[in-house]
CSV table of C-alpha atoms in Angstrom, one decimal:
chain,number,residue,atom,x,y,z
A,1435,MET,CA,-48.0,23.4,-15.9
A,1436,ARG,CA,-46.0,20.5,-14.1
A,1437,THR,CA,-47.4,17.8,-12.3
A,1438,THR,CA,-46.3,15.8,-9.5
A,1439,ALA,CA,-46.0,12.8,-10.7
A,1440,GLU,CA,-44.4,14.1,-13.8
A,1441,ALA,CA,-40.1,13.0,-14.1
A,1442,PRO,CA,-37.8,14.9,-14.1
A,1443,ARG,CA,-36.1,16.8,-16.9
A,1444,GLY,CA,-33.1,19.0,-18.1
A,1445,ASN,CA,-30.8,16.6,-19.8
A,1446,LEU,CA,-27.5,18.5,-20.7
A,1447,LEU,CA,-28.2,17.5,-24.4
A,1448,VAL,CA,-31.5,17.2,-25.0
A,1449,PRO,CA,-33.5,20.4,-23.2
A,1450,ASP,CA,-37.2,18.6,-23.4
A,1451,ALA,CA,-35.1,15.7,-22.3
A,1452,ARG,CA,-37.1,13.8,-23.8
A,1453,ARG,CA,-36.4,11.9,-28.3
A,1454,GLN,CA,-37.4,13.3,-30.6
A,1455,GLY,CA,-40.0,11.6,-32.0
A,1456,GLY,CA,-40.6,9.0,-29.3
A,1457,GLU,CA,-41.9,9.2,-25.4
A,1458,GLN,CA,-38.9,8.1,-22.8
A,1459,PRO,CA,-37.6,10.3,-20.8
A,1460,TYR,CA,-33.4,11.3,-20.8
A,1461,TYR,CA,-32.3,10.8,-17.3
A,1462,ALA,CA,-28.7,12.2,-17.8
A,1463,GLY,CA,-29.7,15.5,-16.2
A,1464,GLY,CA,-31.4,14.1,-13.6
A,1465,VAL,CA,-28.5,11.9,-12.1
A,1466,LEU,CA,-26.0,15.2,-12.9
A,1467,ARG,CA,-28.7,17.2,-10.8
A,1468,LEU,CA,-28.7,14.8,-8.5
A,1469,LEU,CA,-24.6,14.8,-7.9
A,1470,SER,CA,-24.6,18.3,-7.1
A,1471,THR,CA,-26.4,18.1,-4.2
A,1472,LYS,CA,-24.3,17.9,-1.4
A,1473,ARG,CA,-24.5,14.8,0.0
A,1474,TRP,CA,-23.5,14.0,-3.8
A,1475,LEU,CA,-20.6,15.9,-3.8
A,1476,THR,CA,-19.6,14.5,-0.8
A,1477,TRP,CA,-19.1,11.1,-2.6
A,1478,LEU,CA,-17.3,12.9,-5.1
A,1479,LEU,CA,-15.1,14.1,-2.8
A,1480,VAL,CA,-14.1,11.1,-1.7
A,1481,ALA,CA,-13.8,9.2,-4.7
A,1482,THR,CA,-11.1,12.1,-5.3
A,1483,LEU,CA,-9.3,11.3,-2.3
A,1484,TRP,CA,-9.5,7.4,-3.1
A,1485,ALA,CA,-8.4,8.5,-6.6
A,1486,THR,CA,-5.6,10.1,-5.5
A,1487,ILE,CA,-4.3,6.9,-3.2
A,1488,CYS,CA,-4.8,5.0,-6.2
A,1489,LEU,CA,-2.3,7.6,-8.5
A,1490,VAL,CA,0.0,7.7,-5.3
A,1491,ALA,CA,0.6,4.0,-4.5
A,1492,GLY,CA,0.1,3.2,-8.7
A,1493,ARG,CA,3.4,5.4,-9.1
A,1494,TRP,CA,5.0,3.9,-6.4
A,1495,GLN,CA,4.7,0.5,-8.2
A,1496,TRP,CA,5.2,1.9,-11.0
A,1497,ASN,CA,8.7,3.2,-9.9
A,1498,ARG,CA,9.7,-0.5,-8.3
A,1499,TRP,CA,9.1,-1.6,-11.5
A,1500,GLN,CA,11.6,0.7,-13.4
A,1501,GLU,CA,13.9,0.1,-11.0
A,1502,LYS,CA,13.7,-3.8,-10.9
A,1503,SER,CA,13.6,-3.2,-14.5
A,1504,THR,CA,17.1,-1.2,-14.9
A,1505,ILE,CA,18.4,-3.5,-12.4
A,1506,GLN,CA,18.3,-7.1,-14.7
A,1507,GLU,CA,19.5,-5.1,-17.7
A,1508,ARG,CA,22.2,-4.3,-15.9
A,1509,ILE,CA,22.8,-8.0,-15.0
A,1510,ASP,CA,22.1,-8.9,-17.9
A,1511,THR,CA,24.5,-6.7,-19.5
A,1512,ASN,CA,27.6,-7.3,-16.4
A,1513,TYR,CA,27.3,-10.2,-15.6
A,1514,ASP,CA,29.2,-12.9,-18.6
A,1515,ALA,CA,31.0,-9.3,-20.2
A,1516,ARG,CA,35.1,-9.7,-20.3
A,1517,PRO,CA,36.4,-9.2,-16.3
A,1518,VAL,CA,38.8,-6.3,-15.7
A,1519,PRO,CA,40.9,-5.3,-13.2
A,1520,PHE,CA,40.1,-4.1,-9.7
A,1521,GLY,CA,42.0,-1.3,-10.2
A,1522,ASP,CA,39.7,0.1,-13.2
A,1523,VAL,CA,35.8,0.3,-10.9
A,1524,LEU,CA,37.1,0.1,-7.1
A,1525,GLU,CA,38.9,2.9,-6.0
A,1526,ASP,CA,39.6,4.5,-2.1
A,1527,GLY,CA,37.3,7.2,-1.5
A,1528,ARG,CA,34.3,6.2,-4.4
A,1529,ALA,CA,31.3,4.2,-4.1
A,1530,PRO,CA,31.1,2.3,-7.4
A,1531,ALA,CA,29.3,3.8,-10.4
A,1532,LYS,CA,25.7,2.2,-11.1
A,1533,ASP,CA,27.0,1.1,-14.4
A,1534,ASP,CA,29.7,-0.4,-12.6
A,1535,GLU,CA,27.3,-2.5,-10.1
A,1536,TRP,CA,27.5,-6.3,-11.2
A,1537,LYS,CA,30.8,-5.6,-13.7
A,1538,GLN,CA,33.4,-8.6,-13.7
A,1539,VAL,CA,36.7,-7.8,-11.9
A,1540,ARG,CA,39.8,-10.3,-11.6
A,1541,GLY,CA,43.2,-9.3,-10.2
A,1542,THR,CA,46.0,-11.6,-8.5
A,1543,GLY,CA,46.4,-10.5,-4.4
A,1544,SER,CA,46.3,-12.1,-0.7
A,1545,TYR,CA,43.9,-12.7,1.9
A,1546,LEU,CA,44.5,-10.9,5.1
A,1547,GLY,CA,43.0,-14.5,6.6
A,1548,ASP,CA,40.8,-12.3,8.3
A,1549,VAL,CA,37.6,-14.5,8.0
A,1550,ARG,CA,34.0,-12.8,8.9
A,1551,MET,CA,30.7,-14.5,8.9
A,1552,VAL,CA,27.5,-12.9,7.4
A,1553,ARG,CA,24.6,-14.4,9.1
A,1554,ASN,CA,20.9,-14.4,8.2
A,1555,ARG,CA,21.8,-14.6,4.6
A,1556,PRO,CA,19.7,-16.7,2.1
A,1557,GLY,CA,21.2,-19.3,0.0
A,1558,PRO,CA,20.1,-22.0,-2.9
A,1559,GLY,CA,17.4,-23.3,-2.4
A,1560,GLY,CA,15.8,-20.8,0.6
A,1561,ASP,CA,17.8,-22.4,3.5
A,1562,PHE,CA,19.0,-19.3,5.6
A,1563,GLY,CA,22.8,-19.8,6.8
A,1564,TYR,CA,25.7,-17.5,6.4
A,1565,GLU,CA,28.1,-15.5,3.7
A,1566,THR,CA,31.5,-16.1,4.2
A,1567,VAL,CA,33.9,-12.7,3.7
A,1568,ASP,CA,37.5,-12.0,3.8
A,1569,VAL,CA,39.8,-8.7,3.4
A,1570,PHE,CA,41.5,-8.7,-0.2
A,1571,ALA,CA,44.6,-7.0,-1.0
A,1572,VAL,CA,44.9,-6.5,-4.9
A,1573,ASP,CA,45.9,-3.8,-6.7
A,1574,GLY,CA,47.0,-1.8,-4.5
A,1575,ILE,CA,44.0,-1.3,-2.8
A,1576,LYS,CA,41.9,-3.6,0.3
A,1577,VAL,CA,38.5,-5.3,-0.3
A,1578,LEU,CA,36.0,-7.6,1.4
A,1579,VAL,CA,35.2,-10.1,-1.0
A,1580,ASP,CA,32.3,-12.5,-0.2
A,1581,ARG,CA,33.4,-16.1,-0.9
A,1582,GLY,CA,30.2,-17.7,-0.9
A,1583,TRP,CA,27.5,-19.7,1.7
A,1584,VAL,CA,27.5,-22.1,4.2
A,1585,THR,CA,24.5,-23.8,6.2
A,1586,ASN,CA,23.5,-23.2,10.2
A,1587,GLY,CA,25.0,-25.5,12.3
A,1588,SER,CA,23.3,-26.5,15.2
A,1589,SER,CA,21.8,-23.7,15.9
A,1590,ALA,CA,21.8,-20.4,14.0
A,1591,ALA,CA,24.1,-18.9,16.1
A,1592,LYS,CA,26.7,-19.8,14.4
A,1593,PRO,CA,27.6,-21.8,10.8
A,1594,SER,CA,28.3,-25.3,10.3
A,1595,SER,CA,32.0,-24.3,9.7
A,1596,VAL,CA,34.4,-21.4,8.8
A,1597,PRO,CA,36.3,-22.8,5.5
A,1598,ALA,CA,39.5,-20.6,5.6
A,1599,SER,CA,41.0,-18.5,2.7
A,1600,PRO,CA,43.4,-20.0,0.8
A,1601,ARG,CA,46.9,-18.5,1.5
A,1602,GLY,CA,49.0,-16.7,-0.8
A,1603,GLN,CA,49.2,-15.3,-4.3
A,1604,VAL,CA,45.4,-16.2,-5.6
A,1605,THR,CA,43.5,-14.7,-8.5
A,1606,VAL,CA,39.8,-14.0,-7.7
A,1607,THR,CA,36.9,-13.2,-10.1
A,1608,GLY,CA,33.8,-11.9,-9.6
A,1609,TRP,CA,31.5,-8.9,-9.6
A,1610,VAL,CA,31.3,-5.7,-7.9
A,1611,ARG,CA,28.9,-5.0,-5.3
A,1612,PRO,CA,28.0,-1.4,-3.3
A,1613,SER,CA,28.3,-1.3,-0.2
A,1614,GLU,CA,25.5,-2.6,2.3
A,1615,LYS,CA,23.2,-0.5,4.9
A,1616,SER,CA,25.0,-1.2,8.0
A,1617,LEU,CA,22.0,-2.7,10.6
A,1618,GLY,CA,23.2,-0.9,13.4
A,1619,ARG,CA,23.2,-4.0,15.6
A,1620,PRO,CA,26.1,-5.0,18.5
A,1621,PRO,CA,29.1,-6.8,16.8
A,1622,VAL,CA,29.6,-10.1,18.1
A,1623,GLU,CA,33.3,-11.8,17.3
A,1624,GLY,CA,33.6,-13.2,14.2
A,1625,GLN,CA,30.7,-11.7,12.4
A,1626,LEU,CA,29.4,-9.4,10.1
A,1627,SER,CA,24.9,-8.6,10.1
A,1628,SER,CA,26.0,-7.1,7.1
A,1629,ILE,CA,28.0,-6.6,4.2
A,1630,SER,CA,28.6,-3.4,5.4
A,1631,THR,CA,31.9,-1.4,4.1
A,1632,ALA,CA,31.8,0.9,7.8
A,1633,ASP,CA,31.2,-2.3,10.1
A,1634,ALA,CA,34.2,-4.4,8.2
A,1635,GLU,CA,36.1,-1.6,8.8
A,1636,LYS,CA,35.5,-1.4,12.4
A,1637,ALA,CA,35.1,-5.3,12.8
A,1638,THR,CA,38.9,-5.7,10.6
A,1639,GLY,CA,40.7,-2.5,11.9
A,1640,GLU,CA,41.5,-2.0,8.2
A,1641,GLN,CA,40.9,0.8,5.7
A,1642,LEU,CA,38.8,-0.8,2.2
A,1643,VAL,CA,37.7,0.5,-0.4
A,1644,ASP,CA,33.0,1.3,-0.3
A,1645,GLY,CA,31.6,-1.8,-1.5
A,1646,TYR,CA,32.6,-5.5,-1.9
A,1647,VAL,CA,32.8,-8.4,-4.5
A,1648,ARG,CA,30.8,-10.9,-4.8
A,1649,MET,CA,33.5,-14.3,-6.0
A,1650,ARG,CA,33.1,-16.1,-8.6
A,1651,THR,CA,35.8,-18.4,-9.1
A,1652,GLU,CA,39.3,-18.5,-7.4
A,1653,SER,CA,42.6,-20.1,-9.0
A,1654,MET,CA,45.9,-20.8,-7.7
A,1655,PRO,CA,49.7,-19.7,-9.5
A,1656,ASP,CA,49.8,-23.6,-10.0
A,1657,GLY,CA,46.0,-23.3,-11.7
A,1658,THR,CA,44.1,-25.9,-9.0
A,1659,THR,CA,41.2,-24.3,-7.6
A,1660,PRO,CA,41.4,-23.7,-3.6
A,1661,PRO,CA,37.9,-25.1,-1.5
A,1662,ARG,CA,35.5,-23.0,-1.6
A,1663,PRO,CA,31.8,-22.0,0.1
A,1664,GLN,CA,29.0,-23.0,-2.0
A,1665,ALA,CA,28.7,-20.4,-4.8
A,1666,LEU,CA,26.0,-18.1,-5.1
A,1667,GLU,CA,23.2,-18.3,-7.9
A,1668,ARG,CA,22.9,-15.7,-10.5
A,1669,PRO,CA,20.5,-13.2,-8.8
A,1670,SER,CA,17.1,-12.4,-11.2
A,1671,GLN,CA,14.6,-9.8,-10.5
A,1672,GLY,CA,12.3,-12.5,-12.5
A,1673,MET,CA,7.9,-12.0,-11.4
A,1674,ALA,CA,9.3,-9.5,-8.7
A,1675,ALA,CA,9.2,-6.2,-11.1
A,1676,GLY,CA,6.3,-8.2,-13.2
A,1677,ILE,CA,4.3,-8.5,-10.1
A,1678,ASN,CA,5.2,-4.6,-9.4
A,1679,LEU,CA,3.3,-3.3,-12.7
A,1680,SER,CA,0.6,-5.6,-12.3
A,1681,TYR,CA,0.2,-3.8,-8.6
A,1682,ALA,CA,0.1,-0.6,-10.8
A,1683,ILE,CA,-2.0,-1.1,-13.3
A,1684,GLN,CA,-5.0,-2.3,-10.4
A,1685,TRP,CA,-4.3,0.7,-8.5
A,1686,TRP,CA,-5.1,2.6,-11.2
A,1687,LEU,CA,-7.8,0.6,-12.1
A,1688,GLY,CA,-9.0,1.8,-8.5
A,1689,ILE,CA,-8.9,5.3,-9.9
A,1690,VAL,CA,-12.2,4.6,-12.7
A,1691,ALA,CA,-13.6,2.1,-10.0
A,1692,GLY,CA,-14.3,4.7,-7.3
A,1693,TYR,CA,-15.8,7.3,-9.6
A,1694,ALA,CA,-17.9,4.0,-11.7
A,1695,PHE,CA,-19.6,3.5,-8.0
A,1696,VAL,CA,-20.3,6.8,-7.2
A,1697,LEU,CA,-21.8,7.1,-10.6
A,1698,MET,CA,-24.0,3.6,-10.3
A,1699,ARG,CA,-25.2,4.4,-7.0
A,1700,ALA,CA,-25.9,8.2,-7.9
A,1701,ARG,CA,-28.0,6.3,-10.6
A,1702,ARG,CA,-29.7,4.2,-8.9
A,1703,GLU,CA,-30.7,6.4,-6.2
A,1704,TYR,CA,-32.4,9.0,-9.1
A,1705,LEU,CA,-33.9,6.2,-10.5
A,1706,ASP,CA,-35.9,4.9,-7.1
A,1707,GLY,CA,-36.5,8.0,-6.4
A,1708,LEU,CA,-38.5,8.7,-9.7
A,1709,GLU,CA,-39.6,5.0,-9.4
A,1710,THR,CA,-41.5,6.4,-6.3
A,1711,ALA,CA,-43.2,9.6,-8.0
A,1712,ASN,CA,-43.7,8.1,-11.3
A,1713,PRO,CA,-43.5,4.2,-11.4
A,1714,ALA,CA,-44.4,4.1,-15.2
A,1715,SER,CA,-41.6,6.6,-16.5
A,1716,ALA,CA,-39.3,4.6,-14.2
A,1717,ASP,CA,-39.9,1.0,-16.7
A,1718,GLU,CA,-39.6,3.8,-19.4
A,1719,VAL,CA,-36.2,4.8,-17.6
A,1720,GLN,CA,-35.3,1.6,-17.1
A,1721,ALA,CA,-36.1,-0.2,-20.3
A,1722,GLN,CA,-34.5,2.9,-22.2
A,1723,GLU,CA,-30.7,1.5,-22.2
A,1724,GLY,CA,-31.8,-2.1,-23.9
A,1725,ALA,CA,-34.2,-0.7,-26.2
A,1726,THR,CA,-31.9,-0.6,-29.0
A,1727,ALA,CA,-30.6,-4.4,-28.4
A,1728,ALA,CA,-34.3,-5.6,-27.6
A,1729,ARG,CA,-35.5,-4.3,-31.6
A,1730,PRO,CA,-36.0,-6.9,-33.6
A,1731,LYS,CA,-33.9,-6.6,-36.9
A,1732,ARG,CA,-35.8,-4.9,-40.4
A,1733,GLU,CA,-36.8,-8.0,-42.5
A,1734,LYS,CA,-34.7,-7.5,-45.7
A,1735,LYS,CA,-37.4,-8.0,-48.1
A,1736,ARG,CA,-36.9,-10.9,-50.8
A,1737,LYS,CA,-35.9,-10.0,-53.8
A,1738,GLN,CA,-39.0,-11.4,-56.8
A,1739,ARG,CA,-36.7,-12.7,-59.3
A,1740,ILE,CA,-38.0,-13.3,-63.1
A,1741,TRP,CA,-38.5,-16.8,-62.8
A,1742,ASP,CA,-40.7,-16.8,-59.2
A,1743,GLU,CA,-43.0,-14.4,-61.4
A,1744,GLU,CA,-43.2,-17.0,-64.0
A,1745,ASP,CA,-44.4,-19.6,-62.0
A,1746,GLU,CA,-46.8,-17.5,-60.3
């Protein structure tokens, strides 16, 4: 006959809920029965919803890490590769292929002299200013060339200066970039809000290829280098990619943490209930986990040597 003070029973591995040859009750079965109640099933559902959020968020961060890593690999592959003609990569009616981004191009042509300033652009050192773009006619196409960066003037509303593009024939070497998204802002005379091919076509009235070129060098027919805005730094995903990977791992660890929290709280509640019903049994259950670690090591029997017997 079972008394009210008897400890909960029903371990999944040991039916009688006791160690063979021991007195300490197993409590896994009791915790599992507790988790099958309506209240704890609700908490398990909450943990599952949390796990779903962690899974989705971790997956998003993982994809961001892969995307940035792919971009960095493309930069490392194309940045210092041998330049190819503009027309080999850029053509009317087609955006640059992904593999062509950051590929170097070189060609001799002329600027149209319709300089546009792209505002709110970070420059070397993190200061904001303007990037200078102009339409470059080369190899039968017209393409925007980003010549570099200049600081703000007395206010952010205008640049410190508007450097003119060189006149006549000039050889330009630079990197292919995809067109930026239009920000949809009202046009400002002589300015662009982004290096958007569509916005630049409206502002200049020229038909441009999709994409633009970030200039590396310019040279005149006599070999001289014309004045230019400050060159932009080599891009690097750097720590940004590693941060996304770190966030992904942290989100996925949150899945384990959510379920572990529910299980530990259920275990604590079970032990508290057991202690209320039978304090002695509760002490036995809590001591069960540390019993193995606390068990003293059996002393190794000292081997008696022959000469020890002779000494005796």
